[in-house]
PDB file of C-alpha atoms in Angstrom:
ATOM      1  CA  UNK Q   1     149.939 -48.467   8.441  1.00 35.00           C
ATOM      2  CA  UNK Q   2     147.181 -47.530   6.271  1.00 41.00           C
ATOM      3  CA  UNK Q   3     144.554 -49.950   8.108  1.00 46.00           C
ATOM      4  CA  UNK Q   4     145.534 -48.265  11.716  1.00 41.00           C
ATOM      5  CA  UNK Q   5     142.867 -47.782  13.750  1.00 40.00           C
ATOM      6  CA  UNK Q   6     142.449 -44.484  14.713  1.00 40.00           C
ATOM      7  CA  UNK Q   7     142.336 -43.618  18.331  1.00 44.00           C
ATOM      8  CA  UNK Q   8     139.166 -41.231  18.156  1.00 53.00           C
ATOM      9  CA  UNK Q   9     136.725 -41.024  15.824  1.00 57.00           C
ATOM     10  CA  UNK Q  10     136.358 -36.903  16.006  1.00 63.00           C
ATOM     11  CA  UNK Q  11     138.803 -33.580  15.652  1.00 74.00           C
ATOM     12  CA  UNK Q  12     138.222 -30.511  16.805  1.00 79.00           C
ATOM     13  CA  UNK Q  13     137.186 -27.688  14.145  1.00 83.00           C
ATOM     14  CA  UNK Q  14     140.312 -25.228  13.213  1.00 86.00           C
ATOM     15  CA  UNK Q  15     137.776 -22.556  14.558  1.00 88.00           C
ATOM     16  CA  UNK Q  16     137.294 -24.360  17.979  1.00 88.00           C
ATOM     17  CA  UNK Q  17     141.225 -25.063  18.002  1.00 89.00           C
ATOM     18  CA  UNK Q  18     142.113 -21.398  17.262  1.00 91.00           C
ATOM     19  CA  UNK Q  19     139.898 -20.358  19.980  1.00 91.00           C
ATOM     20  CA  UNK Q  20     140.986 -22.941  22.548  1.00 92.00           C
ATOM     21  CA  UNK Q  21     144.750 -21.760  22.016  1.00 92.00           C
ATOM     22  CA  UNK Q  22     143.657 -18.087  22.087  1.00 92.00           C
ATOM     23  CA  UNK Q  23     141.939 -19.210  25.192  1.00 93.00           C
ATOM     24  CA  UNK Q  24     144.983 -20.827  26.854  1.00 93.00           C
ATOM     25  CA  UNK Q  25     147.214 -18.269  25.838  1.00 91.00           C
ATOM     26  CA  UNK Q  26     145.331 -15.817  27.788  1.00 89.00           C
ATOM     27  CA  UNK Q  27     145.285 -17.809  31.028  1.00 90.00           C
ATOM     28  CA  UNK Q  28     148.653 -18.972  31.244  1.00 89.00           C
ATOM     29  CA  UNK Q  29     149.677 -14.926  29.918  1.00 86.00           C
ATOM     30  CA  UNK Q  30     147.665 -13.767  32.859  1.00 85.00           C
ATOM     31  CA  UNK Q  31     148.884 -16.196  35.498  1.00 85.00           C
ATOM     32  CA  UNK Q  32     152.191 -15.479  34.741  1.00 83.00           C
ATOM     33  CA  UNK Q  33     151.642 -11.881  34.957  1.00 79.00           C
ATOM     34  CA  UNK Q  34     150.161 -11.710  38.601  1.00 77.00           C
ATOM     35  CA  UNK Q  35     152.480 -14.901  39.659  1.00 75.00           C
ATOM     36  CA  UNK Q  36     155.943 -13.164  38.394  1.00 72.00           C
ATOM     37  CA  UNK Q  37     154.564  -9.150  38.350  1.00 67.00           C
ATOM     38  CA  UNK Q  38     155.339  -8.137  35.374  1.00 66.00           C
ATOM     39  CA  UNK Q  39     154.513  -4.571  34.455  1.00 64.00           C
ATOM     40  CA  UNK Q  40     153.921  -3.466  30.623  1.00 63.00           C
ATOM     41  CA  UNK Q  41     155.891  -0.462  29.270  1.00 63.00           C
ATOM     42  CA  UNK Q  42     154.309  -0.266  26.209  1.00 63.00           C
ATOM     43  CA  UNK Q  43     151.841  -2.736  23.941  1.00 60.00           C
ATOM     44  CA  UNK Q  44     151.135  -2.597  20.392  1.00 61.00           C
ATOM     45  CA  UNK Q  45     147.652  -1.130  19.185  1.00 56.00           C
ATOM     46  CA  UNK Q  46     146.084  -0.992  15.598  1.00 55.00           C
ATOM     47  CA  UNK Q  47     149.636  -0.889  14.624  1.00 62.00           C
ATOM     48  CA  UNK Q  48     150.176   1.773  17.122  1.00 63.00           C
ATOM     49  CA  UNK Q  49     153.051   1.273  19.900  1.00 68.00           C
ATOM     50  CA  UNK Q  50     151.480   2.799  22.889  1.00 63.00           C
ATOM     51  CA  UNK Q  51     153.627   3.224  26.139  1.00 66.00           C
ATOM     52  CA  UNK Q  52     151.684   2.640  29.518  1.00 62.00           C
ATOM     53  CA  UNK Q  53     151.935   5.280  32.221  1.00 61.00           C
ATOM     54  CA  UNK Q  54     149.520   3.015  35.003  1.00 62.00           C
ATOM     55  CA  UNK Q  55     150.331  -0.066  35.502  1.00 60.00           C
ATOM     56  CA  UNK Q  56     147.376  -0.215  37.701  1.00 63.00           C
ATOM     57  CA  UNK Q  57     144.558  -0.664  35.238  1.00 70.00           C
ATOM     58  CA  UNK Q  58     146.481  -3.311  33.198  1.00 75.00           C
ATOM     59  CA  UNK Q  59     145.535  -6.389  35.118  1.00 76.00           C
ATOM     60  CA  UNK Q  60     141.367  -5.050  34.197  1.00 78.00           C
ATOM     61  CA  UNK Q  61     142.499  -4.147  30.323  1.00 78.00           C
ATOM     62  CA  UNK Q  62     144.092  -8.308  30.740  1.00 82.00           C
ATOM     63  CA  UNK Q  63     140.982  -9.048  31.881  1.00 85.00           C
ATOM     64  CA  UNK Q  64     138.532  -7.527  30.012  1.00 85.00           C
ATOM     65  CA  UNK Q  65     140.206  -9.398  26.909  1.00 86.00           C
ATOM     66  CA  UNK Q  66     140.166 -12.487  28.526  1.00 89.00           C
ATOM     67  CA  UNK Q  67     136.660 -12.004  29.258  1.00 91.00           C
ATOM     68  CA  UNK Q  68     136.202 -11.707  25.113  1.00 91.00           C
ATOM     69  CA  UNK Q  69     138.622 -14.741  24.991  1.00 91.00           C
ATOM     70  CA  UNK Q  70     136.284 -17.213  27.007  1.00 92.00           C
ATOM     71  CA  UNK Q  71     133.080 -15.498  25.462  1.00 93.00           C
ATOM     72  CA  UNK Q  72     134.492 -16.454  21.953  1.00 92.00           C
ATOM     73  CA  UNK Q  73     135.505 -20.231  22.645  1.00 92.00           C
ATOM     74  CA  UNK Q  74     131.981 -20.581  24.602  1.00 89.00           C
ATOM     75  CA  UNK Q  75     130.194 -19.495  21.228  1.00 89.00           C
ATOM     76  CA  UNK Q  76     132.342 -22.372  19.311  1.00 88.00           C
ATOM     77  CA  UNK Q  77     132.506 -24.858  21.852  1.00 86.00           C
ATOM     78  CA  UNK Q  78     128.395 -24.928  21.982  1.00 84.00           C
ATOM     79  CA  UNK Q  79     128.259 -24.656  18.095  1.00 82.00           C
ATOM     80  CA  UNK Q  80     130.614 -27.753  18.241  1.00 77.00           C
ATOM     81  CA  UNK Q  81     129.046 -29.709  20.954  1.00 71.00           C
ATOM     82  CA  UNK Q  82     125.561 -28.386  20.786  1.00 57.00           C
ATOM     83  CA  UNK Q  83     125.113 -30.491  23.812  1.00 59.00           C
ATOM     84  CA  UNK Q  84     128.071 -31.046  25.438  1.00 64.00           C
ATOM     85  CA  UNK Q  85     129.362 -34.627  25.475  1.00 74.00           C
ATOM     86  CA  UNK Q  86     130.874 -34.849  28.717  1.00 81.00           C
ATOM     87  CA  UNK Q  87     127.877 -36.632  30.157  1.00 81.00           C
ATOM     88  CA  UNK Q  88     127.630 -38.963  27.114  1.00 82.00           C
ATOM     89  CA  UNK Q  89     131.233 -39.835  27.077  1.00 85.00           C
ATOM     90  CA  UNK Q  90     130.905 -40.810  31.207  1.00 87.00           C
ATOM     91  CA  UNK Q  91     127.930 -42.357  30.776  1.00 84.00           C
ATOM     92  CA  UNK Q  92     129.269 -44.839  28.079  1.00 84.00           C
ATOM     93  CA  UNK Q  93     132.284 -45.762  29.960  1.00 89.00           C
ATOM     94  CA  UNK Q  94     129.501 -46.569  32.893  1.00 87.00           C
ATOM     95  CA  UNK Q  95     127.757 -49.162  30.678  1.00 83.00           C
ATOM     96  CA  UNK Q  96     131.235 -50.635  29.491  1.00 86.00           C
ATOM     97  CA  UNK Q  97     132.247 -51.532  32.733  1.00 90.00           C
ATOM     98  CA  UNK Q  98     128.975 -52.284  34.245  1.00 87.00           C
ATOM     99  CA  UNK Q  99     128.607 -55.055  31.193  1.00 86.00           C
ATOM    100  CA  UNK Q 100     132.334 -56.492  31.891  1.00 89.00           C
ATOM    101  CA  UNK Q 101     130.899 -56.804  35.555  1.00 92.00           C
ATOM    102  CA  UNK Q 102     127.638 -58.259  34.531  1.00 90.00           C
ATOM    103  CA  UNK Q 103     129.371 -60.488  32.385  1.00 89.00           C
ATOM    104  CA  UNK Q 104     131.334 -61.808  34.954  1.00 91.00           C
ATOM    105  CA  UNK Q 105     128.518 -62.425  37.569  1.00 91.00           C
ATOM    106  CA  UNK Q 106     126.754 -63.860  35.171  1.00 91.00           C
ATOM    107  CA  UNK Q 107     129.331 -66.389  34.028  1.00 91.00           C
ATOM    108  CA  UNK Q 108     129.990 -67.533  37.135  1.00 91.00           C
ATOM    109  CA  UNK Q 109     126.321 -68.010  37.975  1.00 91.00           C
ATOM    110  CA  UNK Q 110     126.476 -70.515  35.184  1.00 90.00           C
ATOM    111  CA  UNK Q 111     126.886 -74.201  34.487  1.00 88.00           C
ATOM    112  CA  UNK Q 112     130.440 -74.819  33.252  1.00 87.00           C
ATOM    113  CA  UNK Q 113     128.860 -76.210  30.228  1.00 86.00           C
ATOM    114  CA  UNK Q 114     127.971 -72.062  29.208  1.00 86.00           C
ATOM    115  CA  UNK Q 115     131.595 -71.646  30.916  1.00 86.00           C
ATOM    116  CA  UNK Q 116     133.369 -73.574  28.516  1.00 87.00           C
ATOM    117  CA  UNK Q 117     131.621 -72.268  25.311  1.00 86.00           C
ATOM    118  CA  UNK Q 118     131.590 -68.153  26.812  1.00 86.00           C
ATOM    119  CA  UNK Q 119     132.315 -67.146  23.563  1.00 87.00           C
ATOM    120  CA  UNK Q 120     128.681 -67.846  22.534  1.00 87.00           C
ATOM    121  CA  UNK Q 121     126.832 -66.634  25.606  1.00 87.00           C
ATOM    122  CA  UNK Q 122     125.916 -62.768  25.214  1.00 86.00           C
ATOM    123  CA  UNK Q 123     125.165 -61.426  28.679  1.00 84.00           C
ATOM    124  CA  UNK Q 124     122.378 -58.862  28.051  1.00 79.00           C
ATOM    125  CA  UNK Q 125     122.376 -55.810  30.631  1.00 70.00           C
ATOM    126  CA  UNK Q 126     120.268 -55.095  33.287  1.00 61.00           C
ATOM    127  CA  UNK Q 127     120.584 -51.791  32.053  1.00 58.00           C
ATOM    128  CA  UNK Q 128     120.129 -52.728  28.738  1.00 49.00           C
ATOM    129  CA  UNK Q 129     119.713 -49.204  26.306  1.00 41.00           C
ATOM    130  CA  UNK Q 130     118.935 -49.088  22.481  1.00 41.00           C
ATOM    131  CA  UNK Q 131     119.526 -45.401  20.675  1.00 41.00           C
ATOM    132  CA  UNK Q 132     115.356 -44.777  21.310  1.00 42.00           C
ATOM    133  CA  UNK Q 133     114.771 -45.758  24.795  1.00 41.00           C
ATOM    134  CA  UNK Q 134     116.194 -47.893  27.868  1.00 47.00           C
ATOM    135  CA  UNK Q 135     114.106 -51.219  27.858  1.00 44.00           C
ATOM    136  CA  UNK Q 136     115.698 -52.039  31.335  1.00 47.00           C
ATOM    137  CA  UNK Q 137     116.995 -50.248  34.594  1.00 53.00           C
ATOM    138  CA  UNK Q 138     119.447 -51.604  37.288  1.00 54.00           C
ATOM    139  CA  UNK Q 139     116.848 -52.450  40.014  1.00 57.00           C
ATOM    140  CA  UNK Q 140     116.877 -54.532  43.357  1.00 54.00           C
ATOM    141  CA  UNK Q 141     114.804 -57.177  44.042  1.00 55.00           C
ATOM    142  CA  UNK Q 142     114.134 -60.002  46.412  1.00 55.00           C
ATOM    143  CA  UNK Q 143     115.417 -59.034  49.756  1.00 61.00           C
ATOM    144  CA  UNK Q 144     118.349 -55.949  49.110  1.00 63.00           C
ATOM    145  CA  UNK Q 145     120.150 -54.576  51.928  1.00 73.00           C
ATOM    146  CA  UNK Q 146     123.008 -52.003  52.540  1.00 76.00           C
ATOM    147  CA  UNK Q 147     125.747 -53.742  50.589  1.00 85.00           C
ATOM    148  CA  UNK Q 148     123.885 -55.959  48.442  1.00 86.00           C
ATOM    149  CA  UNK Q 149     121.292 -55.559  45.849  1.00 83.00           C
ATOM    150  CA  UNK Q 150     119.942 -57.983  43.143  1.00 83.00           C
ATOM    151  CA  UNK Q 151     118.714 -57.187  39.749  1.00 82.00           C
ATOM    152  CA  UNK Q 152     117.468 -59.565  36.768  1.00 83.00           C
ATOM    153  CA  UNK Q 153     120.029 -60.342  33.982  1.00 86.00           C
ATOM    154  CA  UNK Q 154     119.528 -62.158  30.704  1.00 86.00           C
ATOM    155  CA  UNK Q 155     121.788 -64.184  28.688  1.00 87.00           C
ATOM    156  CA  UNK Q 156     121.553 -65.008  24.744  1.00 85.00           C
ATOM    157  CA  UNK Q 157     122.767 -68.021  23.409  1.00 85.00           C
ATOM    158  CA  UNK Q 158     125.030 -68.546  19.873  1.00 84.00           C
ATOM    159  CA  UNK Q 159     123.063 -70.424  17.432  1.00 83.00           C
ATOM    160  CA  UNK Q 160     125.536 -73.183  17.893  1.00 85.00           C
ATOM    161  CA  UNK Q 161     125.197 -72.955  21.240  1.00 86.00           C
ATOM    162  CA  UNK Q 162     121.259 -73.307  21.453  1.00 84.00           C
ATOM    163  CA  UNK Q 163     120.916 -75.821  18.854  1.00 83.00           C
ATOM    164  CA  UNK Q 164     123.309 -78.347  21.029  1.00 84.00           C
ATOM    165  CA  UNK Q 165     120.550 -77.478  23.825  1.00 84.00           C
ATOM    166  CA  UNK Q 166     117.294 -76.652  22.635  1.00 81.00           C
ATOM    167  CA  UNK Q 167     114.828 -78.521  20.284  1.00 81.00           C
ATOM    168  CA  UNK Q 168     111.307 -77.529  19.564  1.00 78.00           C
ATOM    169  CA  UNK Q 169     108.852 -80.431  19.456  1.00 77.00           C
ATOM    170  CA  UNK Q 170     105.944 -81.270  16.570  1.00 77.00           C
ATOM    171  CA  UNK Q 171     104.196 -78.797  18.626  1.00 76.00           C
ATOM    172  CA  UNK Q 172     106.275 -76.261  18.285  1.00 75.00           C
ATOM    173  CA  UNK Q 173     107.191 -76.688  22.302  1.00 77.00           C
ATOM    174  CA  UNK Q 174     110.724 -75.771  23.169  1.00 78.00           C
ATOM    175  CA  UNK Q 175     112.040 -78.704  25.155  1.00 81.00           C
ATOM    176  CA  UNK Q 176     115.463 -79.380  26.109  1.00 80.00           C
ATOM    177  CA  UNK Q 177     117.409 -82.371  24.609  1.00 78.00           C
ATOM    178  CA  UNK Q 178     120.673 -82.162  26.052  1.00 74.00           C
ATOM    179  CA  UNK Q 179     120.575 -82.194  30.172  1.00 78.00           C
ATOM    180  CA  UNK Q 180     121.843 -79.202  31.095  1.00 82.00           C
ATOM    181  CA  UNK Q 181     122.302 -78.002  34.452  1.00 82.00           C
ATOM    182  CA  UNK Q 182     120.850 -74.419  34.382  1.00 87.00           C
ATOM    183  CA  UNK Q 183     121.647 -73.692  38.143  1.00 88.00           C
ATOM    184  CA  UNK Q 184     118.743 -71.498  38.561  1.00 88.00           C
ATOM    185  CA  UNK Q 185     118.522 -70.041  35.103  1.00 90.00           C
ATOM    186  CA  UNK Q 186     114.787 -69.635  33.984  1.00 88.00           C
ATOM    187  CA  UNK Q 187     114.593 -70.228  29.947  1.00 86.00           C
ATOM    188  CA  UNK Q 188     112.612 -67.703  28.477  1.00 83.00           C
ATOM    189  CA  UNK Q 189     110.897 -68.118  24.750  1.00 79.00           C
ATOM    190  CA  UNK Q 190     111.106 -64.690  24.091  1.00 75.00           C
ATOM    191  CA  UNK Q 191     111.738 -61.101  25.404  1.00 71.00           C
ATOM    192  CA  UNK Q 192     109.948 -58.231  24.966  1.00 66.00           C
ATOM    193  CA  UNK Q 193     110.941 -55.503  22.806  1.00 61.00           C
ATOM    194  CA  UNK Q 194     113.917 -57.400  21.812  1.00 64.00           C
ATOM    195  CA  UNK Q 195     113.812 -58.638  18.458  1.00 63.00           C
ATOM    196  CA  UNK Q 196     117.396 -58.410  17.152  1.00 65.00           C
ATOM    197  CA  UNK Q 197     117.978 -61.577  19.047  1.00 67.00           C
ATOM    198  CA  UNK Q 198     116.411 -65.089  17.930  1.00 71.00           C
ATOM    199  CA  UNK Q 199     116.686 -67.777  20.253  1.00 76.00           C
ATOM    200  CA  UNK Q 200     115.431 -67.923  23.651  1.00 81.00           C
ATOM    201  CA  UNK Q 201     116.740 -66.498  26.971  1.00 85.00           C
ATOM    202  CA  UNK Q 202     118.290 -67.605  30.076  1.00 88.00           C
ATOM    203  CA  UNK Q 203     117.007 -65.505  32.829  1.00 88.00           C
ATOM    204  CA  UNK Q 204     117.830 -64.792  36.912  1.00 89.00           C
ATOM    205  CA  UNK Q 205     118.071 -62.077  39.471  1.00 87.00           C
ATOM    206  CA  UNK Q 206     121.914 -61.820  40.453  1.00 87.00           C
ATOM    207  CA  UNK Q 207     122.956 -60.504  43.582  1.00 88.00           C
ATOM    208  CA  UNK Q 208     125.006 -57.454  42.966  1.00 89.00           C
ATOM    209  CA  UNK Q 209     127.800 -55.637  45.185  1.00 90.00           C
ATOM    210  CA  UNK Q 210     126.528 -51.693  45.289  1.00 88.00           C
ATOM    211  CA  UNK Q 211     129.799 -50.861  46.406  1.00 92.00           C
ATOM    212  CA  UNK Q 212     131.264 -52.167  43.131  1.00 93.00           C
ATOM    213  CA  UNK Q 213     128.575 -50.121  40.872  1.00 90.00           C
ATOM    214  CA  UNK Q 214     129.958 -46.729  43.077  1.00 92.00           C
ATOM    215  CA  UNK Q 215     133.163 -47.703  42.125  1.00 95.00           C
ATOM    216  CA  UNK Q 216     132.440 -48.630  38.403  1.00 93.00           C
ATOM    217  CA  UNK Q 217     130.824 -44.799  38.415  1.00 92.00           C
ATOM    218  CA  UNK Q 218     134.086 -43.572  40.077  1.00 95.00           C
ATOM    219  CA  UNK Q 219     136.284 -45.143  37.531  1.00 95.00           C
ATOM    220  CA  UNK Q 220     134.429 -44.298  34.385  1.00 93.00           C
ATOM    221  CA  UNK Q 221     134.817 -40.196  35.943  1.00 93.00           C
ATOM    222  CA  UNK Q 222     138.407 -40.696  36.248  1.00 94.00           C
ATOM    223  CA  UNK Q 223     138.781 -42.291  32.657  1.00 93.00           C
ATOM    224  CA  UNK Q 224     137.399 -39.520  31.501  1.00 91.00           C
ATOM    225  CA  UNK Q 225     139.453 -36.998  33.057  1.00 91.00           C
ATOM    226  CA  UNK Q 226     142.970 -38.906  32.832  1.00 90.00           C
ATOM    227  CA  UNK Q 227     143.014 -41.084  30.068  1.00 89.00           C
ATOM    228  CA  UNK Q 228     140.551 -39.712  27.581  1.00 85.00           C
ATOM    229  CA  UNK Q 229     141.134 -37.032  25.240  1.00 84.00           C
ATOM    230  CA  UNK Q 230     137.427 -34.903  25.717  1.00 84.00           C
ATOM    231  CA  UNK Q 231     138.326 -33.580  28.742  1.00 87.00           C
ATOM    232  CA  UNK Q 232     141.904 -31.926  27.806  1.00 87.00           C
ATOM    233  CA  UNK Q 233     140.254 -30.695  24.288  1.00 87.00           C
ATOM    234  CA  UNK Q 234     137.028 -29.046  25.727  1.00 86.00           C
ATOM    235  CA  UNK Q 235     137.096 -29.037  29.116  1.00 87.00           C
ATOM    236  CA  UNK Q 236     140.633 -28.152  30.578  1.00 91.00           C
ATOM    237  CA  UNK Q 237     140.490 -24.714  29.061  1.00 92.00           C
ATOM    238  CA  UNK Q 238     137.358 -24.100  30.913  1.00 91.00           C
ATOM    239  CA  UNK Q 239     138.687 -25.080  34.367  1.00 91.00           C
ATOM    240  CA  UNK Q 240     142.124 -22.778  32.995  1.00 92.00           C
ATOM    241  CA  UNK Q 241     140.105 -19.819  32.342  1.00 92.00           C
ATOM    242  CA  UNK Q 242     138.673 -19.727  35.605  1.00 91.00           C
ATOM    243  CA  UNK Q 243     141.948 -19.200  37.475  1.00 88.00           C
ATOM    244  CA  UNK Q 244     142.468 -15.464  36.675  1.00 85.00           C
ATOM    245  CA  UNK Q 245     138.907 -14.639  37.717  1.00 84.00           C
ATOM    246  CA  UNK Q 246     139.686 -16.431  40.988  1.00 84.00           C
ATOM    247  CA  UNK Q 247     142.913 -14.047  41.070  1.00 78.00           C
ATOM    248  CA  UNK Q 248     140.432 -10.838  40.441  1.00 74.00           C
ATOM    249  CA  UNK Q 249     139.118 -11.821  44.099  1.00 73.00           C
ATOM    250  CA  UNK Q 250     142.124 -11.508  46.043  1.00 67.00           C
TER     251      UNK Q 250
END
């Protein structure tokens, strides 16, 4: 049990958690209070017991300390997440699934000879990203239309993998020595601003469903907001503390 994997790789600060329950607290305390009408007799002040005589002012008093409530979790939240990660976290799951999809098109596209031996072809994005700057955006070409677009891909081949294929002559040519079918591939030496890889590159413009990248979009929102934890720790008390300001309006 020691060599579990954990399943997130951050916790929230005991400041940010005491804030988000103080937070919570107040919105549900609030809710209930308008939902059920509850009236205060008396609170506790400073020590103090102090009985209430109008009942009419306690839904501002409620309010006004709810108002501290969300001003205090917004200072830790942004001390926290500086730049809040939502975007980050949605945009990741985006380039997960857009690579499984790649992958597949790009799989198919290919000779069953790459088929067969998929555990050494690495499908490089069309939106391909390093941590300092995107060297590749999803982009149509040839002849797009409504439904369909195309964009170029490139594939990376396992050293194994491009030794059985490729052979450079005394010239230091690269010439192919086992007949391959390539179905439309174009073998590139070399790519640009890509160095981390060492052999060369298959290259073509696959034809893309748009529909499918709208949906890969939808799907990486609702991961976020159903199965991932960053939207119940930072964001859910957000969307909670707006409900008694939306009761202040009726």
């Amino acid at each position: 049990m020691n060599n579990q994997i954990k399943s997130r790789d951050r916790e929230l600060s005991d400041g940010l958690l005491r804030q988000r329950r103080n937070l919570i607290m107040s919105s549900i305390g609030i809710l209930i209070f308008v939902v059920l009408g509850f009236e205060l007799e008396t609170v506790r002040f400073l020590g103090n017991t102090v009985k209430l005589t109008s009942h009419e002012n306690v839904y501002v008093v409620l309010l006004c300390i709810h108002i501290y409530f969300c001003f205090r979790f917004g200072q830790y939240y942004l001390e926290e997440n500086h730049r809040p990660s939502f975007l980050s976290v949605i945009r990741s799951n985006n380039q997960n699934l857009e690579k499984l999809y790649f992958e597949s098109l790009a799989l198919k596209s290919l000779d069953q000879f790459f088929r067969n031996k998929k555990n050494q072809v690495f499908v490089l994005l069309p939106r391909l990203a390093t941590e300092d700057n995107e060297l590749y955006k999803l982009k149509s070409e040839g002849d797009p239309n409504f439904f369909f677009a195309q964009t170029p891909v490139y594939v990376s081949l396992g050293d194994e993998l491009y030794r059985s294929i490729f052979e450079y002559s005394p010239e230091n040519k690269l010439i192919v020595k086992n007949k391959v079918d390539f179905r439309g591939w174009e073998v590139l030496e070399k790519l640009e601003n890509i160095n981390s890889f060492k052999t060369p590159f298959l290259h073509k413009n696959l034809e893309y469903s748009r529909l499918k990248i709208i949906l890969i979009r939808i799907k990486s929102f609702i991961k976020y907001l159903v199965i991932q934890s960053n939207f119940s720790d930072y964001e859910f008390p957000i969307v909670l503390a707006l409900i008694p300001f939306l009761l202040s309006m009726y």
